[in-house]
Amino acid sequence: MDALKSMLSPLGVGSANAIQDTLKLVVIGGTVETARRASAGAWHTFLDSFFLTAHFSQEDYPYDWLMHWLSKQPAWGRSREFEITTRTVGRNGLTQSTTGDLDEEDEDEEEDALVHGRRKRKVAFMPSIDTTHTIYYRGHWLRITRTKRYPDYGHGSALKISVIARNNDILKKLVLEAKREYEKDAEHRVHIFMADTTYGCWRWNGARQKRPMSSIVLQPGVKDMLLADCKDFLCSEDWYAERGIPFRRGYLLHGVPGSGKTSLIHSLAGELGLDIYVVSLSSKGMSDNTLTTLMGHVPSRCILLLEDLDAAFTRSVSRDASSTGAPTASNTNSTTTETNDGSTLSLSGLLNSLDGVAAAEGRLLFATTNHIERLDPALSRPGRMDVWVNFTHATKWQAEGIFKCFFPSKPAGVATTSPPEEDVDTSQKNLPLPKRKAPSHTIPVLDETEISELAKRFADAIPENELSVAALQGYLLKNKVRPRECVDEVAQWIIEERETREKLKKEKAEREAKEKKETEEKERKEKEEKVAKEQEEKDAKEKTERKERAKTKKAHRAETALKLEGTSSTSSLATTETVVVLSTAESSSSESDSSNGGIEADTEESITSEEEPDKSADNAGSGDSAVKDSNHSKEKWVAVKADS
């Protein structure tokens, strides 16, 4: 026993030490892992108790507010990891420049200098995606991370902001402050949203500068009436609710093209501070369900615009007065092709989306059309279109007002070019001041008396209800720095405009006549081809019928021959001898008959073949009747020939 212990003792000591070392490592590793898990749990508990995290999606407005606010923070521009880009205009249409942007030394002096027809590009430093940035805000450290929700598609950004706080008051203050700054900077812009029929949602299309109401020249009282009606509607939600009336308002702007319908809507949106949501009813993929979905997602306070309502269900239709709303013969094929683009919108679906159960409330609906007579009465009735405004060609009063809008004036006896505050139009008070230097082609500022006189002369030269407002605006744009010459040359411009219109009218008539002639020629050729094809089919049919008749006749002959052979086999040998004697006795007669040629024989053969079916039963005694009746040699010859 002692010897065994002495032999195993070295092994036992070594194994014991190894086990002790292993146990030590296990204890140390377990302690470290326990401490790690405990610290992680404590950290998560701390985060859950004190850290607040807010998520912002690019599809919503708060994302734009915060991105605009972050672009103004110095810490955001001093990021340690950033992207260099020249695309600094965000989705909101505002320039998102940071404090870390790269500026040229002479940029302040030549801020608006043009390089090959375009402005100089600014280089911006934007924090990178998937990177956490720390910003100190009101005694709290904000951890901000910008990520991509859909990296494969390159869009759909998201923003995550975390802060150590006991409640979310700091985040509320941050969002409200960002909202105020965003609205302050975006006060002079109107946002445009377009309908996306593929996904049934609204896509931001851009931000446009507000247009002052003073730049819209309509008949006296029309602008004030529309503006007052819109403001009254937006303030009457409770009044509508108390009386059970749907909180919706519709405006139908109809008239000639180029009379300022769309410009008026843009100006109203800027004056009321509303966004514009545009729906194209003739767009590809538009259907009743898609339109209903879009109408249901319209915000409560906005302007919903339906342009060219008369062309909603007719594609390839001209917009002139002579058009009836139906496609012409020249574009029938193209219309047929375009109607197969997936657009299945119906009038019933449009009516239900405008004032159905699922229709949005609180929006201002504006519809424009050039031909109100084409609209269905159910679409233009009160309740859907409450206010109608007719737009005509420019009158003398409008021409005078447009001229005064293009050429500013200074009050008599005032040397400065800027009018006093009380004389400034209220619609222009909130417009941003120009930051660029005065252009080299400055517009001469004339006296108020001289401008009024020039405007009066300009209006007197303009014919009443003949030229569109867009035509007058185009002429004034060409002469924006020549007010006096503009008035002196307006008579010649009117003559040229009339000549151009007559030329275009003549070309249009020639084009329509040519298209009509081509259509008639095409129809004539198609008719001739159709007649020729029918004649060919008729000839082919007759030929086939003749072949069928010949085939049937041949088959009938073969069948008759077979019947005659069967009958002749039953005749006696004596009958055959009698026939031979008969043929010898009358050989002279047959010789005389043979001079008639093969034609008579063939005729007799055909006659015989037609008479054989009726005489097949009497052929057995034909030889005896031929002997007894020697005077009728021809008939006997026929009988003999048949027997043979």
PDB file of N, CA and C in Angstrom, residues 513-603:
ATOM      1  N   ALA A 513     -56.784  70.414 -91.799  1.00  0.00           N
ATOM      2  CA  ALA A 513     -57.241  69.986 -93.126  1.00  0.00           C
ATOM      3  C   ALA A 513     -56.365  68.854 -93.656  1.00  0.00           C
ATOM      4  N   LYS A 514     -55.060  68.978 -93.426  1.00  0.00           N
ATOM      5  CA  LYS A 514     -54.155  67.924 -93.868  1.00  0.00           C
ATOM      6  C   LYS A 514     -54.439  66.626 -93.125  1.00  0.00           C
ATOM      7  N   GLU A 515     -54.637  66.737 -91.824  1.00  0.00           N
ATOM      8  CA  GLU A 515     -54.955  65.534 -91.055  1.00  0.00           C
ATOM      9  C   GLU A 515     -56.282  64.928 -91.500  1.00  0.00           C
ATOM     10  N   LYS A 516     -57.247  65.789 -91.811  1.00  0.00           N
ATOM     11  CA  LYS A 516     -58.528  65.287 -92.284  1.00  0.00           C
ATOM     12  C   LYS A 516     -58.384  64.591 -93.623  1.00  0.00           C
ATOM     13  N   LYS A 517     -57.582  65.209 -94.525  1.00  0.00           N
ATOM     14  CA  LYS A 517     -57.361  64.597 -95.832  1.00  0.00           C
ATOM     15  C   LYS A 517     -56.643  63.263 -95.691  1.00  0.00           C
ATOM     16  N   GLU A 518     -55.625  63.235 -94.832  1.00  0.00           N
ATOM     17  CA  GLU A 518     -54.918  61.983 -94.609  1.00  0.00           C
ATOM     18  C   GLU A 518     -55.841  60.930 -94.018  1.00  0.00           C
ATOM     19  N   THR A 519     -56.715  61.358 -93.143  1.00  0.00           N
ATOM     20  CA  THR A 519     -57.655  60.407 -92.555  1.00  0.00           C
ATOM     21  C   THR A 519     -58.609  59.865 -93.610  1.00  0.00           C
ATOM     22  N   GLU A 520     -59.136  60.773 -94.458  1.00  0.00           N
ATOM     23  CA  GLU A 520     -60.039  60.317 -95.514  1.00  0.00           C
ATOM     24  C   GLU A 520     -59.319  59.398 -96.494  1.00  0.00           C
ATOM     25  N   GLU A 521     -58.074  59.756 -96.857  1.00  0.00           N
ATOM     26  CA  GLU A 521     -57.303  58.901 -97.769  1.00  0.00           C
ATOM     27  C   GLU A 521     -57.054  57.531 -97.138  1.00  0.00           C
ATOM     28  N   LYS A 522     -56.753  57.553 -95.869  1.00  0.00           N
ATOM     29  CA  LYS A 522     -56.533  56.300 -95.174  1.00  0.00           C
ATOM     30  C   LYS A 522     -57.800  55.464 -95.120  1.00  0.00           C
ATOM     31  N   GLU A 523     -58.925  56.107 -94.851  1.00  0.00           N
ATOM     32  CA  GLU A 523     -60.193  55.379 -94.829  1.00  0.00           C
ATOM     33  C   GLU A 523     -60.531  54.831 -96.211  1.00  0.00           C
ATOM     34  N   ARG A 524     -60.246  55.643 -97.276  1.00  0.00           N
ATOM     35  CA  ARG A 524     -60.541  55.167 -98.629  1.00  0.00           C
ATOM     36  C   ARG A 524     -59.692  53.949 -98.969  1.00  0.00           C
ATOM     37  N   LYS A 525     -58.399  54.014 -98.633  1.00  0.00           N
ATOM     38  CA  LYS A 525     -57.528  52.874 -98.900  1.00  0.00           C
ATOM     39  C   LYS A 525     -57.971  51.647 -98.106  1.00  0.00           C
ATOM     40  N   GLU A 526     -58.333  51.881 -96.876  1.00  0.00           N
ATOM     41  CA  GLU A 526     -58.808  50.751 -96.075  1.00  0.00           C
ATOM     42  C   GLU A 526     -60.077  50.149 -96.659  1.00  0.00           C
ATOM     43  N   LYS A 527     -60.967  51.016 -97.189  1.00  0.00           N
ATOM     44  CA  LYS A 527     -62.193  50.524 -97.799  1.00  0.00           C
ATOM     45  C   LYS A 527     -61.893  49.735 -99.069  1.00  0.00           C
ATOM     46  N   GLU A 528     -60.973  50.269 -99.905  1.00  0.00           N
ATOM     47  CA  GLU A 528     -60.611  49.554-101.122  1.00  0.00           C
ATOM     48  C   GLU A 528     -59.959  48.215-100.796  1.00  0.00           C
ATOM     49  N   GLU A 529     -59.069  48.231 -99.829  1.00  0.00           N
ATOM     50  CA  GLU A 529     -58.448  46.971 -99.439  1.00  0.00           C
ATOM     51  C   GLU A 529     -59.472  45.985 -98.907  1.00  0.00           C
ATOM     52  N   LYS A 530     -60.450  46.488 -98.203  1.00  0.00           N
ATOM     53  CA  LYS A 530     -61.483  45.618 -97.670  1.00  0.00           C
ATOM     54  C   LYS A 530     -62.321  45.016 -98.796  1.00  0.00           C
ATOM     55  N   VAL A 531     -62.683  45.877 -99.816  1.00  0.00           N
ATOM     56  CA  VAL A 531     -63.463  45.375-100.946  1.00  0.00           C
ATOM     57  C   VAL A 531     -62.659  44.357-101.745  1.00  0.00           C
ATOM     58  N   ALA A 532     -61.369  44.657-101.990  1.00  0.00           N
ATOM     59  CA  ALA A 532     -60.538  43.715-102.722  1.00  0.00           C
ATOM     60  C   ALA A 532     -60.386  42.394-101.972  1.00  0.00           C
ATOM     61  N   LYS A 533     -60.246  42.492-100.680  1.00  0.00           N
ATOM     62  CA  LYS A 533     -60.125  41.282 -99.880  1.00  0.00           C
ATOM     63  C   LYS A 533     -61.414  40.466 -99.922  1.00  0.00           C
ATOM     64  N   GLU A 534     -62.553  41.143 -99.840  1.00  0.00           N
ATOM     65  CA  GLU A 534     -63.831  40.433 -99.929  1.00  0.00           C
ATOM     66  C   GLU A 534     -64.002  39.770-101.291  1.00  0.00           C
ATOM     67  N   GLN A 535     -63.571  40.485-102.377  1.00  0.00           N
ATOM     68  CA  GLN A 535     -63.677  39.897-103.714  1.00  0.00           C
ATOM     69  C   GLN A 535     -62.791  38.669-103.843  1.00  0.00           C
ATOM     70  N   GLU A 536     -61.562  38.764-103.292  1.00  0.00           N
ATOM     71  CA  GLU A 536     -60.681  37.606-103.327  1.00  0.00           C
ATOM     72  C   GLU A 536     -61.274  36.437-102.557  1.00  0.00           C
ATOM     73  N   GLU A 537     -61.830  36.724-101.413  1.00  0.00           N
ATOM     74  CA  GLU A 537     -62.457  35.654-100.637  1.00  0.00           C
ATOM     75  C   GLU A 537     -63.631  35.050-101.385  1.00  0.00           C
ATOM     76  N   LYS A 538     -64.409  35.915-102.085  1.00  0.00           N
ATOM     77  CA  LYS A 538     -65.549  35.417-102.849  1.00  0.00           C
ATOM     78  C   LYS A 538     -65.089  34.538-104.004  1.00  0.00           C
ATOM     79  N   ASP A 539     -64.037  34.987-104.746  1.00  0.00           N
ATOM     80  CA  ASP A 539     -63.518  34.181-105.856  1.00  0.00           C
ATOM     81  C   ASP A 539     -62.957  32.861-105.351  1.00  0.00           C
ATOM     82  N   ALA A 540     -62.233  32.919-104.275  1.00  0.00           N
ATOM     83  CA  ALA A 540     -61.685  31.677-103.732  1.00  0.00           C
ATOM     84  C   ALA A 540     -62.790  30.722-103.311  1.00  0.00           C
ATOM     85  N   LYS A 541     -63.873  31.274-102.774  1.00  0.00           N
ATOM     86  CA  LYS A 541     -64.994  30.438-102.359  1.00  0.00           C
ATOM     87  C   LYS A 541     -65.678  29.797-103.558  1.00  0.00           C
ATOM     88  N   GLU A 542     -65.877  30.594-104.644  1.00  0.00           N
ATOM     89  CA  GLU A 542     -66.497  30.042-105.841  1.00  0.00           C
ATOM     90  C   GLU A 542     -65.621  28.969-106.465  1.00  0.00           C
ATOM     91  N   LYS A 543     -64.322  29.210-106.499  1.00  0.00           N
ATOM     92  CA  LYS A 543     -63.414  28.207-107.048  1.00  0.00           C
ATOM     93  C   LYS A 543     -63.470  26.915-106.247  1.00  0.00           C
ATOM     94  N   THR A 544     -63.533  27.063-104.967  1.00  0.00           N
ATOM     95  CA  THR A 544     -63.635  25.872-104.115  1.00  0.00           C
ATOM     96  C   THR A 544     -64.939  25.136-104.357  1.00  0.00           C
ATOM     97  N   GLU A 545     -66.016  25.900-104.526  1.00  0.00           N
ATOM     98  CA  GLU A 545     -67.313  25.253-104.788  1.00  0.00           C
ATOM     99  C   GLU A 545     -67.303  24.523-106.127  1.00  0.00           C
ATOM    100  N   ARG A 546     -66.665  25.131-107.163  1.00  0.00           N
ATOM    101  CA  ARG A 546     -66.583  24.459-108.457  1.00  0.00           C
ATOM    102  C   ARG A 546     -65.795  23.161-108.352  1.00  0.00           C
ATOM    103  N   LYS A 547     -64.704  23.223-107.619  1.00  0.00           N
ATOM    104  CA  LYS A 547     -63.930  21.995-107.443  1.00  0.00           C
ATOM    105  C   LYS A 547     -64.744  20.934-106.720  1.00  0.00           C
ATOM    106  N   GLU A 548     -65.510  21.352-105.738  1.00  0.00           N
ATOM    107  CA  GLU A 548     -66.335  20.398-105.010  1.00  0.00           C
ATOM    108  C   GLU A 548     -67.401  19.786-105.920  1.00  0.00           C
ATOM    109  N   ARG A 549     -68.023  20.620-106.774  1.00  0.00           N
ATOM    110  CA  ARG A 549     -69.039  20.101-107.686  1.00  0.00           C
ATOM    111  C   ARG A 549     -68.426  19.129-108.691  1.00  0.00           C
ATOM    112  N   ALA A 550     -67.233  19.504-109.232  1.00  0.00           N
ATOM    113  CA  ALA A 550     -66.579  18.595-110.181  1.00  0.00           C
ATOM    114  C   ALA A 550     -66.210  17.282-109.523  1.00  0.00           C
ATOM    115  N   LYS A 551     -65.750  17.343-108.319  1.00  0.00           N
ATOM    116  CA  LYS A 551     -65.393  16.133-107.592  1.00  0.00           C
ATOM    117  C   LYS A 551     -66.611  15.272-107.316  1.00  0.00           C
ATOM    118  N   THR A 552     -67.719  15.926-106.955  1.00  0.00           N
ATOM    119  CA  THR A 552     -68.963  15.176-106.698  1.00  0.00           C
ATOM    120  C   THR A 552     -69.485  14.532-107.978  1.00  0.00           C
ATOM    121  N   LYS A 553     -69.411  15.296-109.094  1.00  0.00           N
ATOM    122  CA  LYS A 553     -69.878  14.770-110.382  1.00  0.00           C
ATOM    123  C   LYS A 553     -69.034  13.586-110.824  1.00  0.00           C
ATOM    124  N   LYS A 554     -67.740  13.666-110.624  1.00  0.00           N
ATOM    125  CA  LYS A 554     -66.863  12.566-110.982  1.00  0.00           C
ATOM    126  C   LYS A 554     -67.155  11.334-110.152  1.00  0.00           C
ATOM    127  N   ALA A 555     -67.384  11.550-108.892  1.00  0.00           N
ATOM    128  CA  ALA A 555     -67.726  10.413-108.023  1.00  0.00           C
ATOM    129  C   ALA A 555     -69.050   9.789-108.445  1.00  0.00           C
ATOM    130  N   HIS A 556     -70.003  10.652-108.863  1.00  0.00           N
ATOM    131  CA  HIS A 556     -71.303  10.144-109.304  1.00  0.00           C
ATOM    132  C   HIS A 556     -71.157   9.302-110.577  1.00  0.00           C
ATOM    133  N   ARG A 557     -70.314   9.757-111.466  1.00  0.00           N
ATOM    134  CA  ARG A 557     -70.082   8.985-112.698  1.00  0.00           C
ATOM    135  C   ARG A 557     -69.470   7.634-112.380  1.00  0.00           C
ATOM    136  N   ALA A 558     -68.482   7.627-111.519  1.00  0.00           N
ATOM    137  CA  ALA A 558     -67.859   6.350-111.164  1.00  0.00           C
ATOM    138  C   ALA A 558     -68.856   5.399-110.554  1.00  0.00           C
ATOM    139  N   GLU A 559     -69.730   5.934-109.726  1.00  0.00           N
ATOM    140  CA  GLU A 559     -70.742   5.085-109.096  1.00  0.00           C
ATOM    141  C   GLU A 559     -71.714   4.533-110.132  1.00  0.00           C
ATOM    142  N   THR A 560     -72.108   5.369-111.102  1.00  0.00           N
ATOM    143  CA  THR A 560     -73.029   4.921-112.158  1.00  0.00           C
ATOM    144  C   THR A 560     -72.388   3.860-113.027  1.00  0.00           C
ATOM    145  N   ALA A 561     -71.088   4.040-113.348  1.00  0.00           N
ATOM    146  CA  ALA A 561     -70.392   3.032-114.155  1.00  0.00           C
ATOM    147  C   ALA A 561     -70.351   1.696-113.457  1.00  0.00           C
ATOM    148  N   LEU A 562     -70.117   1.739-112.152  1.00  0.00           N
ATOM    149  CA  LEU A 562     -70.104   0.485-111.404  1.00  0.00           C
ATOM    150  C   LEU A 562     -71.460  -0.187-111.440  1.00  0.00           C
ATOM    151  N   LYS A 563     -72.541   0.589-111.370  1.00  0.00           N
ATOM    152  CA  LYS A 563     -73.887  -0.001-111.421  1.00  0.00           C
ATOM    153  C   LYS A 563     -74.163  -0.625-112.786  1.00  0.00           C
ATOM    154  N   LEU A 564     -73.735   0.042-113.884  1.00  0.00           N
ATOM    155  CA  LEU A 564     -73.950  -0.484-115.235  1.00  0.00           C
ATOM    156  C   LEU A 564     -73.172  -1.769-115.456  1.00  0.00           C
ATOM    157  N   GLU A 565     -71.959  -1.861-114.949  1.00  0.00           N
ATOM    158  CA  GLU A 565     -71.185  -3.084-115.083  1.00  0.00           C
ATOM    159  C   GLU A 565     -71.872  -4.232-114.365  1.00  0.00           C
ATOM    160  N   GLY A 566     -72.436  -3.984-113.222  1.00  0.00           N
ATOM    161  CA  GLY A 566     -73.158  -5.043-112.499  1.00  0.00           C
ATOM    162  C   GLY A 566     -74.396  -5.499-113.242  1.00  0.00           C
ATOM    163  N   THR A 567     -75.105  -4.590-113.920  1.00  0.00           N
ATOM    164  CA  THR A 567     -76.317  -4.948-114.668  1.00  0.00           C
ATOM    165  C   THR A 567     -75.990  -5.734-115.925  1.00  0.00           C
ATOM    166  N   SER A 568     -74.926  -5.325-116.650  1.00  0.00           N
ATOM    167  CA  SER A 568     -74.554  -5.999-117.904  1.00  0.00           C
ATOM    168  C   SER A 568     -74.066  -7.414-117.665  1.00  0.00           C
ATOM    169  N   SER A 569     -73.506  -7.717-116.496  1.00  0.00           N
ATOM    170  CA  SER A 569     -73.044  -9.081-116.190  1.00  0.00           C
ATOM    171  C   SER A 569     -74.179 -10.064-116.069  1.00  0.00           C
ATOM    172  N   THR A 570     -75.367  -9.627-115.763  1.00  0.00           N
ATOM    173  CA  THR A 570     -76.533 -10.516-115.634  1.00  0.00           C
ATOM    174  C   THR A 570     -77.240 -10.778-116.955  1.00  0.00           C
ATOM    175  N   SER A 571     -76.873 -10.041-118.024  1.00  0.00           N
ATOM    176  CA  SER A 571     -77.505 -10.245-119.351  1.00  0.00           C
ATOM    177  C   SER A 571     -77.010 -11.553-119.986  1.00  0.00           C
ATOM    178  N   SER A 572     -77.794 -12.142-120.824  1.00  0.00           N
ATOM    179  CA  SER A 572     -77.450 -13.417-121.497  1.00  0.00           C
ATOM    180  C   SER A 572     -76.546 -13.172-122.679  1.00  0.00           C
ATOM    181  N   LEU A 573     -75.899 -14.241-123.131  1.00  0.00           N
ATOM    182  CA  LEU A 573     -75.003 -14.153-124.265  1.00  0.00           C
ATOM    183  C   LEU A 573     -75.764 -13.853-125.541  1.00  0.00           C
ATOM    184  N   ALA A 574     -77.012 -14.274-125.618  1.00  0.00           N
ATOM    185  CA  ALA A 574     -77.828 -14.024-126.809  1.00  0.00           C
ATOM    186  C   ALA A 574     -78.075 -12.548-127.007  1.00  0.00           C
ATOM    187  N   THR A 575     -78.278 -11.881-125.930  1.00  0.00           N
ATOM    188  CA  THR A 575     -78.511 -10.439-126.024  1.00  0.00           C
ATOM    189  C   THR A 575     -77.299  -9.749-126.601  1.00  0.00           C
ATOM    190  N   THR A 576     -76.148 -10.205-126.196  1.00  0.00           N
ATOM    191  CA  THR A 576     -74.917  -9.610-126.704  1.00  0.00           C
ATOM    192  C   THR A 576     -74.785  -9.840-128.198  1.00  0.00           C
ATOM    193  N   GLU A 577     -75.120 -11.096-128.639  1.00  0.00           N
ATOM    194  CA  GLU A 577     -75.038 -11.399-130.069  1.00  0.00           C
ATOM    195  C   GLU A 577     -76.034 -10.564-130.865  1.00  0.00           C
ATOM    196  N   THR A 578     -77.214 -10.378-130.315  1.00  0.00           N
ATOM    197  CA  THR A 578     -78.221  -9.561-130.996  1.00  0.00           C
ATOM    198  C   THR A 578     -77.738  -8.137-131.157  1.00  0.00           C
ATOM    199  N   VAL A 579     -77.113  -7.638-130.132  1.00  0.00           N
ATOM    200  CA  VAL A 579     -76.594  -6.278-130.196  1.00  0.00           C
ATOM    201  C   VAL A 579     -75.529  -6.174-131.254  1.00  0.00           C
ATOM    202  N   VAL A 580     -74.694  -7.216-131.349  1.00  0.00           N
ATOM    203  CA  VAL A 580     -73.644  -7.193-132.367  1.00  0.00           C
ATOM    204  C   VAL A 580     -74.237  -7.216-133.757  1.00  0.00           C
ATOM    205  N   VAL A 581     -75.282  -8.075-133.962  1.00  0.00           N
ATOM    206  CA  VAL A 581     -75.959  -8.118-135.269  1.00  0.00           C
ATOM    207  C   VAL A 581     -76.570  -6.776-135.583  1.00  0.00           C
ATOM    208  N   LEU A 582     -77.189  -6.185-134.549  1.00  0.00           N
ATOM    209  CA  LEU A 582     -77.814  -4.875-134.747  1.00  0.00           C
ATOM    210  C   LEU A 582     -76.779  -3.836-135.126  1.00  0.00           C
ATOM    211  N   SER A 583     -75.646  -3.893-134.521  1.00  0.00           N
ATOM    212  CA  SER A 583     -74.608  -2.922-134.857  1.00  0.00           C
ATOM    213  C   SER A 583     -74.093  -3.132-136.258  1.00  0.00           C
ATOM    214  N   THR A 584     -74.060  -4.442-136.764  1.00  0.00           N
ATOM    215  CA  THR A 584     -73.614  -4.707-138.124  1.00  0.00           C
ATOM    216  C   THR A 584     -74.635  -4.255-139.136  1.00  0.00           C
ATOM    217  N   ALA A 585     -75.913  -4.528-138.803  1.00  0.00           N
ATOM    218  CA  ALA A 585     -76.977  -4.156-139.744  1.00  0.00           C
ATOM    219  C   ALA A 585     -77.059  -2.673-139.956  1.00  0.00           C
ATOM    220  N   GLU A 586     -76.715  -1.950-139.020  1.00  0.00           N
ATOM    221  CA  GLU A 586     -76.860  -0.511-139.159  1.00  0.00           C
ATOM    222  C   GLU A 586     -75.506   0.178-139.188  1.00  0.00           C
ATOM    223  N   SER A 587     -74.521  -0.478-139.704  1.00  0.00           N
ATOM    224  CA  SER A 587     -73.197   0.117-139.790  1.00  0.00           C
ATOM    225  C   SER A 587     -73.182   1.322-140.698  1.00  0.00           C
ATOM    226  N   SER A 588     -74.024   1.216-141.759  1.00  0.00           N
ATOM    227  CA  SER A 588     -74.100   2.363-142.662  1.00  0.00           C
ATOM    228  C   SER A 588     -74.629   3.595-141.968  1.00  0.00           C
ATOM    229  N   SER A 589     -75.611   3.334-141.133  1.00  0.00           N
ATOM    230  CA  SER A 589     -76.158   4.481-140.376  1.00  0.00           C
ATOM    231  C   SER A 589     -75.137   5.047-139.408  1.00  0.00           C
ATOM    232  N   SER A 590     -74.355   4.157-138.813  1.00  0.00           N
ATOM    233  CA  SER A 590     -73.351   4.635-137.858  1.00  0.00           C
ATOM    234  C   SER A 590     -72.236   5.387-138.547  1.00  0.00           C
ATOM    235  N   GLU A 591     -71.922   4.940-139.847  1.00  0.00           N
ATOM    236  CA  GLU A 591     -70.883   5.654-140.569  1.00  0.00           C
ATOM    237  C   GLU A 591     -71.306   7.080-140.881  1.00  0.00           C
ATOM    238  N   SER A 592     -72.609   7.225-141.243  1.00  0.00           N
ATOM    239  CA  SER A 592     -73.100   8.580-141.515  1.00  0.00           C
ATOM    240  C   SER A 592     -73.131   9.431-140.261  1.00  0.00           C
ATOM    241  N   ASP A 593     -73.403   8.770-139.160  1.00  0.00           N
ATOM    242  CA  ASP A 593     -73.451   9.542-137.904  1.00  0.00           C
ATOM    243  C   ASP A 593     -72.070   9.878-137.369  1.00  0.00           C
ATOM    244  N   SER A 594     -71.084   9.069-137.799  1.00  0.00           N
ATOM    245  CA  SER A 594     -69.736   9.328-137.277  1.00  0.00           C
ATOM    246  C   SER A 594     -69.140  10.617-137.791  1.00  0.00           C
ATOM    247  N   SER A 595     -69.704  11.137-138.912  1.00  0.00           N
ATOM    248  CA  SER A 595     -69.201  12.404-139.444  1.00  0.00           C
ATOM    249  C   SER A 595     -69.521  13.592-138.555  1.00  0.00           C
ATOM    250  N   ASN A 596     -70.406  13.445-137.612  1.00  0.00           N
ATOM    251  CA  ASN A 596     -70.768  14.559-136.701  1.00  0.00           C
ATOM    252  C   ASN A 596     -69.631  14.903-135.741  1.00  0.00           C
ATOM    253  N   GLY A 597     -68.626  14.067-135.692  1.00  0.00           N
ATOM    254  CA  GLY A 597     -67.459  14.383-134.843  1.00  0.00           C
ATOM    255  C   GLY A 597     -67.583  13.869-133.441  1.00  0.00           C
ATOM    256  N   GLY A 598     -66.479  14.062-132.737  1.00  0.00           N
ATOM    257  CA  GLY A 598     -66.439  13.598-131.339  1.00  0.00           C
ATOM    258  C   GLY A 598     -67.261  14.415-130.400  1.00  0.00           C
ATOM    259  N   ILE A 599     -67.643  15.656-130.831  1.00  0.00           N
ATOM    260  CA  ILE A 599     -68.404  16.516-129.916  1.00  0.00           C
ATOM    261  C   ILE A 599     -69.767  15.937-129.658  1.00  0.00           C
ATOM    262  N   GLU A 600     -70.479  15.419-130.796  1.00  0.00           N
ATOM    263  CA  GLU A 600     -71.818  14.856-130.639  1.00  0.00           C
ATOM    264  C   GLU A 600     -71.774  13.598-129.801  1.00  0.00           C
ATOM    265  N   ALA A 601     -70.694  12.811-130.040  1.00  0.00           N
ATOM    266  CA  ALA A 601     -70.580  11.587-129.245  1.00  0.00           C
ATOM    267  C   ALA A 601     -70.419  11.906-127.777  1.00  0.00           C
ATOM    268  N   ASP A 602     -69.612  12.898-127.481  1.00  0.00           N
ATOM    269  CA  ASP A 602     -69.444  13.261-126.068  1.00  0.00           C
ATOM    270  C   ASP A 602     -70.730  13.771-125.469  1.00  0.00           C
ATOM    271  N   THR A 603     -71.497  14.542-126.310  1.00  0.00           N
ATOM    272  CA  THR A 603     -72.771  15.048-125.807  1.00  0.00           C
ATOM    273  C   THR A 603     -73.732  13.916-125.525  1.00  0.00           C
TER     274      THR A 603
END
